[in-house]
Amino acid sequence: MASRELIDTPTWRALVAHQAKIKDAHLRQLFADDPKRAEKFTAEGAGIQLDYSKNRIDGETIQLLLRLAKERGVAARRDAMFRGEKTNKSENRAVLHVALRAPRDEVIEVDGHNVVPDVHAVLDRMSEFADKVRDGSWTGHTGKRIRNVINIGIGGSYLGPEMAYLALRPFSDRGMTFRFVSNVDGAAFSEATHGLDAAETLFVVSSKTFTTLETMTNAKTARAWVVEKLGAEEAVAKHFVADSTNTAGVETFGIDTSHMFEFWDWVGGRYSMDSAIGLSTMIAIGPENFRAMLAGFHAMDEHFCTAPPEKNLPMLMGLLTVWYNNFFDAQTLGIMPYAEHMSRFPAYLQQLQMESNGKHVDLSTNHVNYQTGPIIWGEPGTDGQHSFYQLIHQGTKIIPCDFIGFMTPLSSYADHHDLLMANLFAQAEALAFGKTAAEFKAEGSPDFQTPFRVTEGNRPTNLMLADRLDPKTLGSLIALYEHSVFTQGAVWDIDSFDQWGVELGKVLALRIIPELQDAAEPPLKHDSSTNAAIKRYRAYKARR
Ligand code: F6P
């Protein structure tokens, strides 16, 4: 079925009609009508419990959404992905991040070649290297122990490593410093190296392509920094390693390929934090914890493949995203982890979801006539409550939110945890049920003020709970979102694994760079706005 016909299918039309009915139902009523609602709309998998009862749904909604998933071939597409078929159509590539966490004895083939042994060979090399750095047997050029690790990379070669390092800090070697350079703004490099001794610093250059402008620029600057500080070209060998698919590029840069950890073109950048791109994570938390994280990913992969659709967490989450995105015209999805260590999780999911599902043509290259990926944003709770939650509670927009909480605290200030969790539960409750004018009046609220105070409620949330934020749970949580993104993409019939939209800006920047750097100031042939900005920059640069 061509995608453009999607919105004319009986199921889609039934969902439109159903939305028209249910949009006026209030969660207050839906809960009052069914005392078992929470139980009915809770599912569990890979150590994560998803309570999706505070969504604007009833049993019929879920049945219709599951029918939509079936008709769109979500399960069949999932199986094709897991089999290693070239489901990334626009790049003619397999999509096999699931192979990165497959157990040693599994067989997953790409073009007839079992890739699982390759994955484990790299993991073993990474483990050996990480152990050497952690136990001090890998020393820098001067013989000093490595105490600082700086990951240089951007996008998927940065967000995952930084997010995972911050999330798993309690499991990391606290005697070491980990920093991340992504932005080409020289301020990023200068801050990342500030106060560090080059003799104790290891750079991990992470880039799938090893051609990305920002990463290559920062890597060259790092190389010059090391050579200048340590006074020897040979220092590069002990202070640089690379994670990449591009052996020739790594060699050309001057990193010995015996210090390169490889991955493969069937791993998308935003799906690569559990590949060699995770080397800095592994050095931070140790190989054993890294493998526990992979086991968490794998547990969710298994759940996605085996759980029945009505109990399948990624499918349900993906379908609920479709529900609000396409039937309620919700523009965004908020990600609110109630965990300080998860501060970069929303940013990580931003790339995962927006680069994957921000697409305007379907797999048959037709322009879609329905909405695709929502805008992803968020902040950890409780901070967001004192900032933007006001708009979620009383604004005019519908903003579905994912609330994420962990039962067991990792800090020694355990009494804070009750307050943190109380706030999490309270926010979900307040958003769902609100507070009426009558309730305020009964409490003696003055008439002039009551209308301002009313919170209507009926704001949808998912509540995800897990035991504690550890490597295994983090892996499961990330895989849950990966497969939710997959489910959405399958319904929309788009290529969730390419990212052509980012190319034009890169090409235009390459054209403008010489226009800023060439002292002869070549004539400008852009639009009048771009020309004016470049001229202004040139004038400032001349005065510097
Ligand atoms: O520009 C987007 C992008 O290609 C992302 O998809 C990717 O994660 C990032 O750039 C970095 O790419 P690389 O790992 O090849 O340096």
Coordinates of C-alpha atoms and ligand atoms in Angstrom, one line a residue:
M1 CA 0.0 0.0 0.0
A2 CA 1.4 3.4 -1.0
S3 CA 1.9 5.6 2.1
R4 CA -0.2 8.4 0.7
E5 CA -3.1 6.1 1.0
L6 CA -2.5 5.6 4.7
I7 CA -4.8 8.3 5.8
D8 CA -7.6 6.8 3.7
T9 CA -7.4 3.4 5.2
P10 CA -10.4 2.2 7.2
T11 CA -8.2 1.9 10.3
W12 CA -6.8 5.4 10.0
R13 CA -10.3 6.8 9.5
A14 CA -11.5 4.8 12.4
L15 CA -8.8 6.4 14.5
V16 CA -9.9 9.8 13.4
A17 CA -13.5 9.1 14.3
H18 CA -12.5 7.5 17.6
Q19 CA -10.3 10.6 18.4
A20 CA -13.3 12.8 17.8
K21 CA -15.2 10.8 20.4
I22 CA -12.5 10.4 23.0
K23 CA -11.0 13.9 22.9
D24 CA -13.8 15.2 25.2
A25 CA -13.4 12.4 27.7
H26 CA -11.5 13.5 30.8
L27 CA -9.0 11.2 32.5
R28 CA -10.9 11.9 35.7
Q29 CA -13.9 10.2 34.2
L30 CA -11.9 7.4 32.5
F31 CA -10.3 6.5 35.9
A32 CA -13.6 6.8 37.7
D33 CA -15.3 4.5 35.2
D34 CA -12.7 1.7 35.5
P35 CA -11.0 1.0 38.9
K36 CA -8.6 -1.4 37.1
R37 CA -7.5 1.2 34.5
A38 CA -3.9 1.5 35.8
E39 CA -3.5 -2.3 35.9
K40 CA -5.1 -2.6 32.4
F41 CA -2.7 -0.1 30.8
T42 CA 0.6 -1.1 32.4
A43 CA 3.1 -3.3 30.7
E44 CA 6.5 -4.5 31.8
G45 CA 9.7 -5.7 30.0
A46 CA 13.4 -5.8 30.5
G47 CA 13.2 -4.4 34.0
I48 CA 11.1 -1.4 32.9
Q49 CA 7.5 -0.8 33.9
L50 CA 5.4 1.4 31.6
D51 CA 2.2 2.8 33.1
Y52 CA 0.4 4.4 30.1
S53 CA -3.0 4.7 31.8
K54 CA -2.7 8.5 32.1
N55 CA -3.1 8.8 28.3
R56 CA -6.2 9.9 26.5
I57 CA -7.1 6.4 25.4
D58 CA -9.4 3.6 26.1
G59 CA -9.4 -0.1 25.2
E60 CA -10.6 0.7 21.7
T61 CA -7.8 3.2 21.1
I62 CA -5.2 0.5 21.8
Q63 CA -7.0 -2.0 19.6
L64 CA -7.1 0.4 16.7
L65 CA -3.5 1.4 17.2
L66 CA -2.5 -2.2 17.3
R67 CA -4.5 -2.8 14.1
L68 CA -2.7 0.1 12.5
A69 CA 0.7 -1.4 13.5
K70 CA -0.3 -4.8 12.0
E71 CA -1.5 -3.2 8.8
R72 CA 1.7 -1.2 8.5
G73 CA 3.8 -4.4 9.0
V74 CA 5.6 -3.2 12.1
A75 CA 6.4 -6.7 13.2
A76 CA 7.4 -7.9 9.7
R77 CA 9.7 -4.8 9.3
R78 CA 11.2 -5.4 12.7
D79 CA 12.0 -9.0 11.8
A80 CA 13.6 -7.9 8.5
M81 CA 15.8 -5.4 10.5
F82 CA 16.8 -8.1 12.9
R83 CA 17.6 -10.5 10.0
G84 CA 20.1 -8.0 8.6
E85 CA 18.0 -7.0 5.5
K86 CA 18.9 -3.7 3.8
T87 CA 16.0 -1.8 5.4
N88 CA 17.9 1.5 5.2
K89 CA 16.7 2.0 1.7
S90 CA 18.1 5.3 0.7
E91 CA 21.6 4.2 1.7
N92 CA 21.1 0.5 0.7
R93 CA 22.4 -0.6 4.1
A94 CA 21.4 -3.1 6.8
V95 CA 20.3 -1.6 10.1
L96 CA 21.9 -3.8 12.7
H97 CA 22.6 -1.9 16.0
V98 CA 20.9 -4.9 17.6
A99 CA 23.9 -7.0 16.5
L100 CA 26.1 -4.8 18.7
R101 CA 24.6 -6.4 21.8
A102 CA 23.9 -9.9 20.5
P103 CA 25.4 -12.7 22.6
R104 CA 28.5 -14.4 21.2
D105 CA 26.7 -17.5 20.0
E106 CA 24.0 -15.6 18.0
V107 CA 24.2 -15.6 14.2
I108 CA 23.2 -12.4 12.4
E109 CA 24.3 -12.2 8.8
V110 CA 24.9 -9.3 6.5
D111 CA 25.4 -10.4 2.9
G112 CA 25.9 -13.9 4.1
H113 CA 28.6 -13.0 6.6
N114 CA 27.9 -13.5 10.4
V115 CA 28.8 -10.2 12.0
V116 CA 28.5 -11.3 15.6
P117 CA 32.0 -12.6 15.9
D118 CA 33.3 -9.3 14.5
V119 CA 31.4 -7.4 17.1
H120 CA 32.8 -9.5 19.9
A121 CA 36.3 -9.3 18.6
V122 CA 36.2 -5.5 18.8
L123 CA 34.5 -5.6 22.2
D124 CA 37.4 -7.9 23.4
R125 CA 40.0 -5.5 22.1
M126 CA 38.1 -2.5 23.6
S127 CA 38.0 -4.3 26.9
E128 CA 41.7 -5.1 26.9
F129 CA 42.5 -1.5 26.1
A130 CA 40.1 -0.1 28.6
D131 CA 41.6 -2.3 31.3
K132 CA 45.1 -1.1 30.5
V133 CA 44.1 2.5 30.7
R134 CA 42.2 1.9 34.0
D135 CA 44.9 -0.1 35.7
G136 CA 47.7 2.3 34.5
S137 CA 49.6 -0.2 32.3
W138 CA 48.9 2.0 29.3
T139 CA 50.9 5.1 29.9
G140 CA 51.4 8.3 28.0
H141 CA 54.5 9.3 26.0
T142 CA 56.4 10.4 29.1
G143 CA 55.5 7.3 31.1
K144 CA 52.8 9.0 33.2
R145 CA 49.6 7.3 33.9
I146 CA 46.5 8.4 31.9
R147 CA 44.2 10.3 34.1
N148 CA 42.1 12.2 31.6
V149 CA 40.1 10.9 28.7
I150 CA 38.7 13.4 26.1
N151 CA 36.2 12.1 23.5
I152 CA 36.3 14.1 20.3
G153 CA 33.1 13.5 18.3
I154 CA 29.8 15.1 17.4
G155 CA 26.2 14.0 17.0
G156 CA 26.0 10.2 17.5
S157 CA 29.7 10.1 18.2
Y158 CA 29.3 12.4 21.1
L159 CA 25.8 12.5 22.6
G160 CA 25.7 8.8 23.5
P161 CA 29.1 8.8 25.2
E162 CA 28.5 12.0 27.1
M163 CA 24.9 11.0 28.2
A164 CA 26.1 7.5 29.2
Y165 CA 29.1 8.8 31.1
L166 CA 26.9 11.2 33.1
A167 CA 24.1 8.7 33.6
L168 CA 26.6 6.1 34.9
R169 CA 29.0 8.3 36.8
P170 CA 28.4 6.4 40.1
F171 CA 29.8 3.4 38.3
S172 CA 32.8 5.3 36.9
D173 CA 36.4 5.5 38.0
R174 CA 36.3 8.7 40.1
G175 CA 40.0 9.1 39.9
M176 CA 39.8 9.9 36.2
T177 CA 38.5 12.9 34.4
F178 CA 36.2 12.5 31.3
R179 CA 35.4 15.4 29.0
F180 CA 33.8 15.7 25.6
V181 CA 34.5 18.0 22.7
S182 CA 31.9 18.3 20.0
N183 CA 31.4 21.9 18.9
V184 CA 33.8 23.4 16.4
D185 CA 33.7 26.5 18.5
G186 CA 37.3 26.7 19.8
A187 CA 35.9 27.4 23.2
A188 CA 34.8 23.8 23.4
F189 CA 38.3 22.5 22.9
S190 CA 39.8 25.1 25.2
E191 CA 37.4 24.3 28.0
A192 CA 37.9 20.6 27.6
T193 CA 41.6 20.8 28.0
H194 CA 41.7 23.6 30.6
G195 CA 43.9 22.6 33.5
L196 CA 44.8 19.2 32.1
D197 CA 48.3 17.8 31.8
A198 CA 48.8 16.6 28.2
A199 CA 51.1 13.9 29.5
E200 CA 48.2 12.4 31.3
T201 CA 45.5 12.9 28.6
L202 CA 44.2 10.4 26.1
F203 CA 42.1 11.6 23.1
V204 CA 39.5 9.2 21.7
V205 CA 38.6 10.5 18.3
S206 CA 35.2 9.1 17.6
S207 CA 33.7 9.5 14.1
K208 CA 31.9 7.0 11.9
T209 CA 33.1 8.6 8.7
F210 CA 36.3 10.3 10.0
T211 CA 35.5 13.2 7.7
T212 CA 33.2 15.3 9.8
L213 CA 34.4 18.9 9.8
E214 CA 34.0 19.6 13.5
T215 CA 35.6 16.4 14.6
M216 CA 38.5 16.5 12.2
T217 CA 39.2 20.2 13.2
N218 CA 39.1 19.4 16.9
A219 CA 41.2 16.3 16.4
K220 CA 43.9 18.3 14.5
T221 CA 43.9 20.9 17.2
A222 CA 44.3 18.2 19.8
R223 CA 47.1 16.6 17.9
A224 CA 48.9 20.0 17.7
W225 CA 48.2 20.6 21.5
V226 CA 49.8 17.2 22.4
V227 CA 52.8 17.6 20.2
E228 CA 53.4 21.2 21.4
K229 CA 53.0 20.3 25.1
L230 CA 55.0 17.1 25.0
G231 CA 57.5 18.4 22.4
A232 CA 57.4 15.2 20.3
E233 CA 55.6 14.0 17.2
E234 CA 55.8 10.4 18.5
A235 CA 53.6 11.3 21.5
V236 CA 50.6 11.0 19.2
A237 CA 50.9 7.2 19.3
K238 CA 50.3 7.1 23.0
H239 CA 47.7 9.8 23.3
F240 CA 45.3 9.1 20.4
V241 CA 43.0 6.3 19.6
A242 CA 40.2 6.2 17.1
D243 CA 36.7 4.7 16.9
S244 CA 35.6 4.6 13.2
T245 CA 34.5 2.7 10.2
N246 CA 37.1 4.5 8.0
T247 CA 40.4 2.8 8.3
A248 CA 42.0 4.8 5.6
G249 CA 40.9 8.1 7.2
V250 CA 42.3 7.1 10.5
E251 CA 45.6 6.2 8.9
T252 CA 45.8 9.4 7.0
F253 CA 45.2 11.4 10.2
G254 CA 48.2 9.7 11.7
I255 CA 46.7 7.3 14.2
D256 CA 48.1 3.8 14.1
T257 CA 45.3 1.4 13.0
S258 CA 46.3 -0.9 15.8
H259 CA 44.9 1.8 18.0
M260 CA 41.6 1.9 16.0
F261 CA 38.4 0.3 17.2
E262 CA 36.2 -0.4 14.3
F263 CA 32.5 -0.6 13.6
W264 CA 30.5 -1.0 10.5
D265 CA 28.3 0.9 8.0
W266 CA 25.2 -1.0 9.3
V267 CA 25.5 1.0 12.6
G268 CA 23.8 4.4 12.3
G269 CA 25.6 7.2 14.1
R270 CA 22.8 7.8 16.5
Y271 CA 22.6 4.1 17.2
S272 CA 26.3 3.7 17.9
M273 CA 26.9 4.4 21.6
D274 CA 27.1 0.6 22.2
S275 CA 29.6 0.1 19.4
A276 CA 33.3 1.1 19.5
I277 CA 32.0 4.7 19.9
G278 CA 31.4 3.6 23.5
L279 CA 35.1 3.3 24.2
S280 CA 35.2 6.3 26.5
T281 CA 32.2 4.9 28.3
M282 CA 33.9 1.6 28.7
I283 CA 37.1 3.3 30.1
A284 CA 34.9 5.2 32.5
I285 CA 32.7 2.3 33.8
G286 CA 34.9 -0.7 33.0
P287 CA 34.3 -3.5 30.6
E288 CA 32.1 -5.5 33.0
N289 CA 29.7 -2.7 33.4
F290 CA 29.8 -1.9 29.7
R291 CA 28.8 -5.5 29.0
A292 CA 26.0 -5.3 31.6
M293 CA 24.7 -2.2 29.6
L294 CA 24.8 -4.3 26.4
A295 CA 22.8 -7.0 28.2
G296 CA 20.2 -4.4 29.1
F297 CA 20.0 -3.4 25.4
H298 CA 19.7 -7.0 24.4
A299 CA 17.0 -7.8 27.0
M300 CA 14.8 -5.0 25.5
D301 CA 15.6 -6.3 21.9
E302 CA 14.3 -9.7 23.0
H303 CA 11.2 -8.1 24.5
F304 CA 10.6 -6.2 21.4
C305 CA 10.8 -9.3 19.3
T306 CA 8.9 -11.7 21.5
A307 CA 6.3 -9.8 23.7
P308 CA 2.8 -9.8 22.2
P309 CA 1.9 -6.4 20.7
E310 CA -0.5 -5.4 23.5
K311 CA 2.3 -6.0 26.1
N312 CA 5.1 -4.8 23.9
L313 CA 6.7 -1.6 25.4
P314 CA 8.4 -0.2 22.3
M315 CA 5.3 -0.8 20.2
L316 CA 2.9 0.7 22.7
M317 CA 5.2 3.8 23.2
G318 CA 5.7 4.2 19.5
L319 CA 2.0 3.9 18.8
L320 CA 1.1 6.4 21.5
T321 CA 3.5 8.8 19.9
V322 CA 1.7 8.3 16.6
W323 CA -1.6 8.8 18.4
Y324 CA -0.8 12.3 19.7
N325 CA 1.3 13.3 16.7
N326 CA -1.2 12.4 14.1
F327 CA -4.6 12.5 15.7
F328 CA -4.2 15.2 18.4
D329 CA -1.8 17.4 16.3
A330 CA 0.6 17.4 19.2
Q331 CA 3.8 18.9 18.0
T332 CA 6.2 17.8 20.7
L333 CA 7.1 15.1 23.2
G334 CA 8.6 16.0 26.5
I335 CA 11.2 13.8 28.2
M336 CA 11.4 14.3 31.9
P337 CA 13.8 12.0 33.7
Y338 CA 13.6 12.4 37.5
A339 CA 17.3 11.7 37.9
E340 CA 20.1 14.2 38.0
H341 CA 22.4 11.8 36.3
M342 CA 20.0 11.7 33.3
S343 CA 20.6 15.3 32.5
R344 CA 21.7 14.7 28.9
F345 CA 19.1 12.0 28.2
P346 CA 16.6 14.4 26.5
A347 CA 19.4 15.7 24.3
Y348 CA 20.4 12.2 23.4
L349 CA 16.8 11.3 22.5
Q350 CA 16.5 14.5 20.5
Q351 CA 19.0 13.2 18.0
L352 CA 17.8 9.6 18.2
Q353 CA 14.2 10.6 17.3
M354 CA 14.5 13.8 15.3
E355 CA 17.3 12.7 13.0
S356 CA 15.5 9.3 12.6
N357 CA 11.9 10.4 12.0
G358 CA 12.2 14.0 10.8
K359 CA 11.4 12.9 7.2
H360 CA 9.1 14.2 4.5
V361 CA 9.2 11.4 1.9
D362 CA 8.1 7.8 2.4
L363 CA 10.0 4.8 1.3
S364 CA 8.4 5.0 -2.2
T365 CA 9.7 8.7 -2.3
N366 CA 6.3 10.2 -2.2
H367 CA 5.9 13.3 -0.2
V368 CA 3.9 12.3 2.9
N369 CA 0.5 13.8 3.5
Y370 CA 0.6 13.2 7.3
Q371 CA 2.8 14.4 10.1
T372 CA 6.0 12.5 10.9
G373 CA 8.4 12.8 13.9
P374 CA 7.5 15.1 16.8
I375 CA 9.9 17.6 18.3
I376 CA 11.7 16.1 21.3
W377 CA 12.8 18.1 24.2
G378 CA 13.0 17.9 28.0
E379 CA 14.9 18.5 31.2
P380 CA 15.3 16.5 34.4
G381 CA 12.8 16.8 37.1
T382 CA 12.4 18.5 39.5
D383 CA 14.2 21.4 37.8
G384 CA 11.7 21.7 34.9
Q385 CA 8.8 22.1 37.4
H386 CA 10.1 25.5 38.4
S387 CA 10.5 26.6 34.8
F388 CA 8.4 25.4 31.9
Y389 CA 5.9 23.0 33.5
Q390 CA 3.5 25.9 33.9
L391 CA 2.8 25.8 30.2
I392 CA 2.2 22.1 30.3
H393 CA -0.3 22.5 33.1
Q394 CA -2.2 25.5 32.0
G395 CA -1.1 26.4 28.5
T396 CA -3.1 25.9 25.4
K397 CA -0.9 23.2 23.8
I398 CA -1.1 19.5 24.3
I399 CA 2.3 18.2 25.3
P400 CA 2.5 14.5 26.0
C401 CA 5.4 13.8 28.4
D402 CA 7.4 10.7 29.3
F403 CA 8.2 10.7 33.0
I404 CA 11.0 8.4 34.1
G405 CA 11.9 7.4 37.6
F406 CA 14.1 5.0 39.5
M407 CA 13.0 3.3 42.8
T408 CA 16.4 3.0 44.4
P409 CA 18.6 6.0 45.0
L410 CA 22.3 6.0 44.1
S411 CA 23.3 8.8 46.3
S412 CA 23.9 8.6 50.0
Y413 CA 21.3 11.3 50.6
A414 CA 18.6 8.8 50.3
D415 CA 16.0 10.9 52.1
H416 CA 16.0 13.2 49.1
H417 CA 14.7 10.4 47.0
D418 CA 11.3 10.3 48.6
L419 CA 11.0 14.0 47.8
L420 CA 12.1 13.4 44.2
M421 CA 9.7 10.6 43.6
A422 CA 6.9 12.3 45.4
N423 CA 7.3 15.2 42.9
L424 CA 7.4 12.8 40.0
F425 CA 4.2 11.0 41.0
A426 CA 2.5 14.4 41.9
Q427 CA 3.3 15.9 38.5
A428 CA 1.8 13.0 36.6
E429 CA -1.2 13.1 38.9
A430 CA -1.7 16.9 38.6
L431 CA -1.3 16.8 34.8
A432 CA -3.9 14.0 34.5
F433 CA -6.5 15.2 37.0
G434 CA -6.0 18.9 37.5
K435 CA -8.1 20.8 40.0
T436 CA -11.5 22.2 39.3
A437 CA -13.0 25.6 40.2
A438 CA -15.4 23.9 42.6
E439 CA -12.5 22.2 44.4
F440 CA -10.7 25.5 44.7
K441 CA -13.9 27.3 45.9
A442 CA -14.5 24.6 48.5
E443 CA -11.1 25.4 49.9
G444 CA -12.0 29.1 50.1
S445 CA -10.2 30.4 47.1
P446 CA -11.4 34.0 46.4
D447 CA -13.7 34.2 43.3
F448 CA -11.5 36.7 41.5
Q449 CA -8.6 34.3 41.7
T450 CA -10.2 30.9 41.1
P451 CA -10.3 31.0 37.3
F452 CA -6.5 31.7 37.2
R453 CA -5.9 28.8 39.5
V454 CA -7.9 26.1 37.8
T455 CA -5.8 23.4 36.2
E456 CA -7.9 21.5 33.7
G457 CA -5.9 18.3 33.7
N458 CA -6.3 15.7 31.0
R459 CA -2.6 16.3 30.1
P460 CA -1.2 12.9 28.9
T461 CA 1.9 11.2 30.4
N462 CA 3.7 7.9 30.3
L463 CA 5.2 6.8 33.6
M464 CA 8.3 4.6 33.3
L465 CA 9.7 3.1 36.4
A466 CA 12.8 0.9 36.9
D467 CA 14.6 -0.4 40.0
R468 CA 17.7 1.8 39.7
L469 CA 19.8 3.7 37.2
D470 CA 22.5 1.2 36.5
P471 CA 24.2 0.1 33.3
K472 CA 21.7 -2.7 32.5
T473 CA 18.7 -0.4 33.1
L474 CA 20.2 2.4 31.0
G475 CA 20.8 -0.1 28.1
S476 CA 17.2 -1.3 28.3
L477 CA 15.8 2.3 28.4
I478 CA 17.8 3.3 25.3
A479 CA 16.7 0.3 23.4
L480 CA 13.1 1.0 24.4
Y481 CA 13.3 4.4 22.7
E482 CA 15.3 3.0 19.7
H483 CA 12.5 0.5 19.0
S484 CA 9.7 3.1 19.7
V485 CA 11.3 5.3 17.1
F486 CA 11.4 2.2 14.8
T487 CA 7.7 1.6 15.4
Q488 CA 6.8 5.1 14.5
G489 CA 8.9 5.1 11.4
A490 CA 7.3 1.8 10.3
V491 CA 3.8 3.2 10.7
W492 CA 4.8 6.3 8.7
D493 CA 6.7 4.2 6.1
I494 CA 9.8 6.4 6.3
D495 CA 13.5 5.7 6.3
S496 CA 14.4 6.2 10.0
F497 CA 18.0 5.4 9.4
D498 CA 19.2 8.0 6.9
Q499 CA 19.8 11.8 7.6
W500 CA 20.1 13.5 4.2
G501 CA 18.6 16.7 5.6
V502 CA 21.8 17.6 7.4
E503 CA 23.9 17.5 4.2
L504 CA 23.0 20.8 2.5
G505 CA 24.1 23.0 5.5
K506 CA 27.4 21.1 5.6
V507 CA 28.0 21.8 1.8
L508 CA 27.1 25.5 2.1
A509 CA 29.4 25.9 5.1
L510 CA 32.3 24.5 3.1
R511 CA 31.5 27.1 0.4
I512 CA 31.5 29.9 2.9
I513 CA 34.7 28.9 4.9
P514 CA 37.1 30.2 2.2
E515 CA 35.0 33.4 1.8
L516 CA 35.7 34.1 5.5
Q517 CA 39.3 33.0 5.4
D518 CA 40.7 34.2 2.1
A519 CA 42.4 37.5 2.6
A520 CA 41.4 38.5 -1.0
E521 CA 37.8 38.5 0.0
P522 CA 36.3 36.7 -3.0
P523 CA 33.1 38.3 -4.4
L524 CA 29.9 37.0 -2.7
K525 CA 27.1 35.3 -4.7
H526 CA 24.7 34.4 -1.9
D527 CA 21.3 36.0 -1.2
S528 CA 21.4 39.6 0.2
S529 CA 21.0 38.5 3.8
T530 CA 23.8 35.9 3.7
N531 CA 26.0 38.4 1.8
A532 CA 25.4 41.1 4.5
A533 CA 26.2 38.7 7.3
I534 CA 29.4 37.6 5.7
K535 CA 30.5 41.2 5.0
R536 CA 29.8 42.2 8.6
Y537 CA 31.8 39.3 9.8
R538 CA 34.7 40.2 7.5
A539 CA 34.6 43.8 8.8
Y540 CA 34.8 42.6 12.4
K541 CA 37.5 40.1 11.6
A542 CA 39.6 42.9 10.0
R543 CA 39.5 44.9 13.2
R544 CA 40.4 41.9 15.5
Ligands
F6P1 O1 25.6 15.5 10.6 C1 24.9 14.4 11.1 C2 25.8 13.2 11.4 O2 26.1 12.6 10.2 C3 25.1 12.3 12.4 O3 24.2 11.5 11.8 C4 26.3 11.7 13.0 O4 26.0 11.1 14.2 C5 27.2 12.8 13.2 O5 27.0 13.6 12.0 C6 28.7 12.5 13.3 O6 29.2 11.8 12.2 P1 30.5 11.0 12.3 O7 30.5 10.0 13.4 O8 30.7 10.4 11.0 O9 31.6 12.0 12.6

